[in-house]
CSV table of C-alpha atoms in Angstrom, one decimal:
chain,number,residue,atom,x,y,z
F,277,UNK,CA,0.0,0.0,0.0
F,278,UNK,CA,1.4,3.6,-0.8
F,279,UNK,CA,2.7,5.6,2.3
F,280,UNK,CA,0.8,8.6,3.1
F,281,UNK,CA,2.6,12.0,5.0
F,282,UNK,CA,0.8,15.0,6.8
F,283,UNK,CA,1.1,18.4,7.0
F,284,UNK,CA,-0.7,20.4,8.9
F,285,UNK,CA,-0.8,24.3,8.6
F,286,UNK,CA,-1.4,27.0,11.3
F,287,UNK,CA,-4.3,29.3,11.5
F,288,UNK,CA,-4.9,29.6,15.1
F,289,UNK,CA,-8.8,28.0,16.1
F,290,UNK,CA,-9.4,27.6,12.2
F,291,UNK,CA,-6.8,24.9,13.1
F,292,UNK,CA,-9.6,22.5,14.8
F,293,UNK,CA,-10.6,21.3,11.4
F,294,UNK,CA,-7.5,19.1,11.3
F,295,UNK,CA,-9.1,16.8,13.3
F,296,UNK,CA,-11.7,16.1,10.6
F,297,UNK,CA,-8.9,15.0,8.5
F,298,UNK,CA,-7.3,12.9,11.6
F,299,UNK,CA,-10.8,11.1,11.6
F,300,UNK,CA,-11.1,10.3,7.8
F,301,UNK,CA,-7.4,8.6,8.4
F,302,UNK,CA,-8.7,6.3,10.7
F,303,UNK,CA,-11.9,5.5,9.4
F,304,UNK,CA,-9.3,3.9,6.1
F,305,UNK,CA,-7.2,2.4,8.5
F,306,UNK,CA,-4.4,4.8,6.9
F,307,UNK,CA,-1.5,5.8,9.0
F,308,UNK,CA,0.8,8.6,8.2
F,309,UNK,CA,4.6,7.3,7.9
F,310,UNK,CA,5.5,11.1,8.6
F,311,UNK,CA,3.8,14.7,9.9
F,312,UNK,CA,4.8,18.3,9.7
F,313,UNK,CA,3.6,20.9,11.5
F,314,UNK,CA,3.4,25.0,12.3
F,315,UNK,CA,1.8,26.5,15.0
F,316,UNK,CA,-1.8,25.2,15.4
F,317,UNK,CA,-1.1,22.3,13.4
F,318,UNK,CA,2.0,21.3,15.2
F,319,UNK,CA,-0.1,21.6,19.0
F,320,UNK,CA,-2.7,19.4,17.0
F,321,UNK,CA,-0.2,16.9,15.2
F,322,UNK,CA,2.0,15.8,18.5
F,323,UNK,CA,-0.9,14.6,19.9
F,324,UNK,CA,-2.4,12.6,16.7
F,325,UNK,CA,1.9,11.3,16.4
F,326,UNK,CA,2.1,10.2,19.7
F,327,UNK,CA,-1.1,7.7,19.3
F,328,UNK,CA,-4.1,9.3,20.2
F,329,UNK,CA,-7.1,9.1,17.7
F,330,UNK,CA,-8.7,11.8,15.9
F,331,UNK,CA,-12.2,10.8,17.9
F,332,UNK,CA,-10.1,11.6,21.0
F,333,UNK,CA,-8.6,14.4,19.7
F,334,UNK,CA,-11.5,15.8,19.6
F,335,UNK,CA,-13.3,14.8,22.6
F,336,UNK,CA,-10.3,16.8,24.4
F,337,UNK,CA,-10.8,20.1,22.6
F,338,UNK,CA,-14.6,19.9,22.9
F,339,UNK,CA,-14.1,18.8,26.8
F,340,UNK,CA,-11.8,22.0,27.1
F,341,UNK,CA,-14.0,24.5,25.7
F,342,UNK,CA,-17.3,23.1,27.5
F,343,UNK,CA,-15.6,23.9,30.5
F,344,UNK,CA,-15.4,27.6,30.6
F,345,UNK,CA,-14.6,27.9,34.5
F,346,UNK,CA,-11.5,25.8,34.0
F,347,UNK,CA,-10.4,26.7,31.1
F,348,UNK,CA,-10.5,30.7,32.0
F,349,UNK,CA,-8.2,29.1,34.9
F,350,UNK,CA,-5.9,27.8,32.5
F,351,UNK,CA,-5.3,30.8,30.7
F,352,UNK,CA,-4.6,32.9,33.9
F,353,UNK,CA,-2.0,30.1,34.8
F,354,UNK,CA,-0.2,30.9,31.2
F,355,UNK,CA,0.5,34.3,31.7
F,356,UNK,CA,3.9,34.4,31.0
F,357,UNK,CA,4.7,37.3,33.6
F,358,UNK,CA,3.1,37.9,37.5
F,359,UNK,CA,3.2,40.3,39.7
F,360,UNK,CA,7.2,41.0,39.7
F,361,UNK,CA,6.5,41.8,35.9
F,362,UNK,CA,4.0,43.5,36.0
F,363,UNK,CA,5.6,45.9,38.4
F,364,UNK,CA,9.0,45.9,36.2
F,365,UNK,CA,7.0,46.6,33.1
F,366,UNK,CA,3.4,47.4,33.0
F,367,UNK,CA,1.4,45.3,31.3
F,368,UNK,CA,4.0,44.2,28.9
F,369,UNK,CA,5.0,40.9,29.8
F,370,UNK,CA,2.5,40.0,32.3
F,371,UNK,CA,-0.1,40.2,29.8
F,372,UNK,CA,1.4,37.5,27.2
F,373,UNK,CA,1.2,34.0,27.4
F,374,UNK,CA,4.2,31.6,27.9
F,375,UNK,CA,3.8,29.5,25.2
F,376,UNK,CA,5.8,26.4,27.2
F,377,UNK,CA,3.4,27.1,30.1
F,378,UNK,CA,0.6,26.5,27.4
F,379,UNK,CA,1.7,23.4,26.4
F,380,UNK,CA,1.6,21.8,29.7
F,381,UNK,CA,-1.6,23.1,30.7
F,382,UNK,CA,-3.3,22.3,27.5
F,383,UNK,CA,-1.8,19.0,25.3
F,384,UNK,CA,-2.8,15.9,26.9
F,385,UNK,CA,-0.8,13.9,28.6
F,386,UNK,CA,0.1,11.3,26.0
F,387,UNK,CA,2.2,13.8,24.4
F,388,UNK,CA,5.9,13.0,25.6
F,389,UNK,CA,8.4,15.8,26.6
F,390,UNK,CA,10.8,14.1,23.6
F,391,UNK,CA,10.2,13.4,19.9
F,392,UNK,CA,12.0,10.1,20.2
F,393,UNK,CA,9.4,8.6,21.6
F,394,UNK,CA,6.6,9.3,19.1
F,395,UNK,CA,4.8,6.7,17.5
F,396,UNK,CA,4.9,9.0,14.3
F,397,UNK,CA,8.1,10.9,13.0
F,398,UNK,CA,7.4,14.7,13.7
F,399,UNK,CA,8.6,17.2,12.4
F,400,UNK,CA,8.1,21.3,13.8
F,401,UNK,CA,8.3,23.9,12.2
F,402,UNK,CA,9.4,27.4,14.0
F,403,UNK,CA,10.8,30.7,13.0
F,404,UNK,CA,14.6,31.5,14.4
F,405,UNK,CA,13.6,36.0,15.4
F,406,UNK,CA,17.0,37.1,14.7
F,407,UNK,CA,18.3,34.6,12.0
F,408,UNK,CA,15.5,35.5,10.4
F,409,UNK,CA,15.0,31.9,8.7
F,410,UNK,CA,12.6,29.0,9.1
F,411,UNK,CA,13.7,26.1,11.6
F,412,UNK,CA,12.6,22.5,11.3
F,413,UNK,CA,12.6,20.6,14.7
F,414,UNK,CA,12.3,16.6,14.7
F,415,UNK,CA,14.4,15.8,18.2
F,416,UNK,CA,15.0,16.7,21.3
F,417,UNK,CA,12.4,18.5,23.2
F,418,UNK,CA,9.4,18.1,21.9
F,419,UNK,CA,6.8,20.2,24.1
F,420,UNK,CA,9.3,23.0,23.5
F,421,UNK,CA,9.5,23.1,19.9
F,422,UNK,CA,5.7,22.8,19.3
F,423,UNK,CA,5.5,26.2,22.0
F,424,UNK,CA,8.1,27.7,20.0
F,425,UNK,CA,6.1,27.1,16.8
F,426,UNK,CA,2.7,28.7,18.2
F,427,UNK,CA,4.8,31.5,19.8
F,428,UNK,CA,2.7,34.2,18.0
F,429,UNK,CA,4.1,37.9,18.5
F,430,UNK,CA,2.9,40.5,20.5
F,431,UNK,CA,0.6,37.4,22.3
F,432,UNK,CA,3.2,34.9,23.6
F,433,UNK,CA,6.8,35.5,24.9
F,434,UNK,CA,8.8,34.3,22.5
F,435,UNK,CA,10.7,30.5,23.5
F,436,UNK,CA,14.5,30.0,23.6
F,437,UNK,CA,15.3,26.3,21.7
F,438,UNK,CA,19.0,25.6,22.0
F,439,UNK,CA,20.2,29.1,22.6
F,440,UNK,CA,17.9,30.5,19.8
F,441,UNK,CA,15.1,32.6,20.1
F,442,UNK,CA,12.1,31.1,18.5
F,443,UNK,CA,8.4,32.4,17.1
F,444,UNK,CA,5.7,31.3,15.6
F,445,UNK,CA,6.2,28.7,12.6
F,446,UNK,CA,4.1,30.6,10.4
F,447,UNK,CA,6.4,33.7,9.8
F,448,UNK,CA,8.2,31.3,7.6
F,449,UNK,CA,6.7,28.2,7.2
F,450,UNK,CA,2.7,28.2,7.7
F,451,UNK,CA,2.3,24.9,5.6
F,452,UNK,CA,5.2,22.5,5.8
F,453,UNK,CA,4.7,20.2,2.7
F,454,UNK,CA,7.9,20.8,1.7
F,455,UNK,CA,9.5,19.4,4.5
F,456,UNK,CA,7.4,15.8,3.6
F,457,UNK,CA,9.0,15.4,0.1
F,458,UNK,CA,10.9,12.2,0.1
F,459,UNK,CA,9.1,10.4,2.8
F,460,UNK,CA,5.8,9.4,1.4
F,461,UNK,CA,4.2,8.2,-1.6
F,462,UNK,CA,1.3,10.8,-1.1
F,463,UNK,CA,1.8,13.9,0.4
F,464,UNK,CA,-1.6,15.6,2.4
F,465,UNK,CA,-1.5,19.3,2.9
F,466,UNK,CA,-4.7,20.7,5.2
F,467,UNK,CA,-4.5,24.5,4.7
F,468,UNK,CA,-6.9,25.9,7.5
F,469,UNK,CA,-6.0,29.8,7.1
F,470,UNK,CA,-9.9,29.8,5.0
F,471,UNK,CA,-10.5,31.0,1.6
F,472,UNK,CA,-10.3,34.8,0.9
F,473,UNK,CA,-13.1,36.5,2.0
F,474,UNK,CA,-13.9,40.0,0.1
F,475,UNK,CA,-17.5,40.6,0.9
F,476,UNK,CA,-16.6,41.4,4.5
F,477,UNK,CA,-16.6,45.2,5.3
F,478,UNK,CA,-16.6,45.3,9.1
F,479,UNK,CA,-13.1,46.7,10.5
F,480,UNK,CA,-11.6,44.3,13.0
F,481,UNK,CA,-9.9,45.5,16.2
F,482,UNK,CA,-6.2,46.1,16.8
F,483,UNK,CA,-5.4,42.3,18.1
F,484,UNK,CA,-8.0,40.8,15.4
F,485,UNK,CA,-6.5,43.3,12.5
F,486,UNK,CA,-3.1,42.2,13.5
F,487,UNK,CA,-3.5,38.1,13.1
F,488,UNK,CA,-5.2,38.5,9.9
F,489,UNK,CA,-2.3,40.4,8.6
F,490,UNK,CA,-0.4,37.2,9.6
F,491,UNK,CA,-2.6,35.7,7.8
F,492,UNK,CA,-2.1,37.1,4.6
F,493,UNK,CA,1.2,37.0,4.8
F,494,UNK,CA,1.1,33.3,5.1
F,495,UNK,CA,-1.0,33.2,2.3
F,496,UNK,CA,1.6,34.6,-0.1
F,497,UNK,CA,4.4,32.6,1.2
F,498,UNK,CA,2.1,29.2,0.4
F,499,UNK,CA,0.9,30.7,-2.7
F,500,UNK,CA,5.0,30.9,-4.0
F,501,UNK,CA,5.9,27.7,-2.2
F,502,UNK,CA,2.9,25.7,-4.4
F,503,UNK,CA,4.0,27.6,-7.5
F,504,UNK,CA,7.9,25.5,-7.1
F,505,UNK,CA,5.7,21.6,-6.5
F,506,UNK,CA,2.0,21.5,-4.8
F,507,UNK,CA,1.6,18.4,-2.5
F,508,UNK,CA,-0.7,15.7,-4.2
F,509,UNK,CA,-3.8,16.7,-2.2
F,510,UNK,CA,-4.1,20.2,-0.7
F,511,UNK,CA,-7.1,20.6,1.6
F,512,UNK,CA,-8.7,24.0,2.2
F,513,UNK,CA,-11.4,23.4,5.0
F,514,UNK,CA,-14.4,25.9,4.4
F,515,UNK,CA,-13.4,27.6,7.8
F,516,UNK,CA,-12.6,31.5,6.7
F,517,UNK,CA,-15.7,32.9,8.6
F,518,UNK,CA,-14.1,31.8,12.0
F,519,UNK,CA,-11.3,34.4,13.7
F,520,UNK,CA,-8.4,33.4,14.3
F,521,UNK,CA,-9.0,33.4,18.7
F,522,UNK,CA,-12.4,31.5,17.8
F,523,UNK,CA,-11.3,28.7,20.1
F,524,UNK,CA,-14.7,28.7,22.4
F,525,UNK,CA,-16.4,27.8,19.1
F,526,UNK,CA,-14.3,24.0,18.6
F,527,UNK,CA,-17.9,22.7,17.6
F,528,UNK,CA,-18.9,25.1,15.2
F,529,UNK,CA,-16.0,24.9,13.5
F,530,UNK,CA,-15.5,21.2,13.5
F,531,UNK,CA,-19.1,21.0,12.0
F,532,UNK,CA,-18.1,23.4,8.9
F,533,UNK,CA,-15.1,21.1,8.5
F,534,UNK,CA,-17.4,17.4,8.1
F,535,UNK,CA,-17.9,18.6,4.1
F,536,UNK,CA,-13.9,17.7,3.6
F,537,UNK,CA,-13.9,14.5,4.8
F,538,UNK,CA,-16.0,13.4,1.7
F,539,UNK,CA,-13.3,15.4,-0.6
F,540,UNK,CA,-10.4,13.3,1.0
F,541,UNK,CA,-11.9,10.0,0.9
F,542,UNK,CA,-12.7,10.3,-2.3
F,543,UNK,CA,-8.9,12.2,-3.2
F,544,UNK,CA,-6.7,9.7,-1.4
F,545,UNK,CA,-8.9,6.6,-2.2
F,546,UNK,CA,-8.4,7.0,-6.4
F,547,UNK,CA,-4.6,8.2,-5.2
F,548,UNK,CA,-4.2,4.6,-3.7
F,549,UNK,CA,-5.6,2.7,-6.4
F,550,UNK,CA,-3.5,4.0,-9.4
């Protein structure tokens, strides 16, 4: 049977809808030889690579967001900064999140603190601030790496990997097919950034305004990448309407991702019979 590799693009809650494509895997019995991931995609794929199912998956997101007390709990225990910051510098650092400290409140505890012992090969993508370049991760520590690659500017403190000072995967990488080439026969990409969406006239606030603009920026560097070798199936989930903090609305959006599990089966199942 022909080996099938994952990547799995960032796109903050729009990110949920990888899931759907976790479940269709199962459902075939189909299981990835290799997985890439940036930001969203990378705090969703350690999970899947380390052996939970996509049904479990997503009975942990939905099981976070049902439970607004504790989950409002969690996100106070991520502030990267207390009171000592807050006195040093204002609201500067106490009002970001630590990224690491997000990791351990919210992955489940399958996920192992080192890639070695995955049950699927990893690999996570980051962005080095002052090399300015992309950085791939696929050892050592692996609930660092996967903070390092949601470390989103301006909302988390950045995350030193190795002596290097590390933000969010998408900056330079938001959909890591490239890094799959060579290790599959079929190469998946799930794009969850949304289609473009020009009817909308409403102006978004400051934070909002800012992670769109992310967004689009992503957008172009995926644009180039697919015009030097597009992966053999690219998945765009119809999830543009969501923001990109929508995270409270896990069910919404994994209902307006159920219409691309059709498209996959259908994709990867003529794929494996050529």
């Amino acid at each position: 049977m022909k080996s099938v590799a994952l990547a799995l693009g960032g796109g903050g809650a729009r990110g949920l809808a990888h899931i759907a494509v976790f479940e269709v895997l199962d459902e075939m019995g189909i299981r990835p030889v290799a997985i890439a991931g940036t930001s969203i995609g990378a705090l969703l794929g350690a999970p899947y690579a380390a052996g939970m199912s996509g049904s479990e998956i997503r009975k942990h997101v939905v099981t976070l967001a049902r439970d607004r007390s504790g989950l409002f709990r969690k996100l106070l225990a991520v502030r990267a900064g207390g009171i000592g910051s807050l006195i040093a510098s204002g609201l500067r650092d106490a009002t970001l999140i630590d990224a690491e400290k997000f990791c351990a409140q919210f992955l489940p505890d399958i996920v192992p603190d080192d890639f070695s012992t995955l049950q699927i090969p990893l690999t996570v993508i980051a962005s080095d601030l002052y090399a300015r370049r992309e950085l791939a991760m696929s050892s050592g520590s692996l609930r660092s790496a996967v903070a390092a690659s949601m470390a989103i500017p301006g909302m988390s403190r950045p995350v030193l990997v190795d002596g290097r000072v590390m933000v969010d995967g998408g900056a330079t990488n938001p959909l890591p097919f490239d890094r799959l080439r060579g290790k599959a026969d079929i190469i998946i990409a799930v794009d969850v950034a949304g289609p473009p969406t020009e009817a909308r006239t409403e102006i978004p606030l400051a934070l909002e305004s800012y992670l769109a603009t992310i967004l689009v920026m992503g957008q172009t560097i995926i644009d180039e990448k697919l015009r030097h070798g597009a992966p053999d199936i690219i998945l765009r989930p119809n999830v543009g309407v969501f923001r990109t903090l929508d995270f409270l609305r896990v069910s919404a959006i994994l209902r307006a991702a159920e219409p691309i599990k059709a498209e996959l089966k259908g994709k990867l199942s003529a794929l494996l019979s050529d």
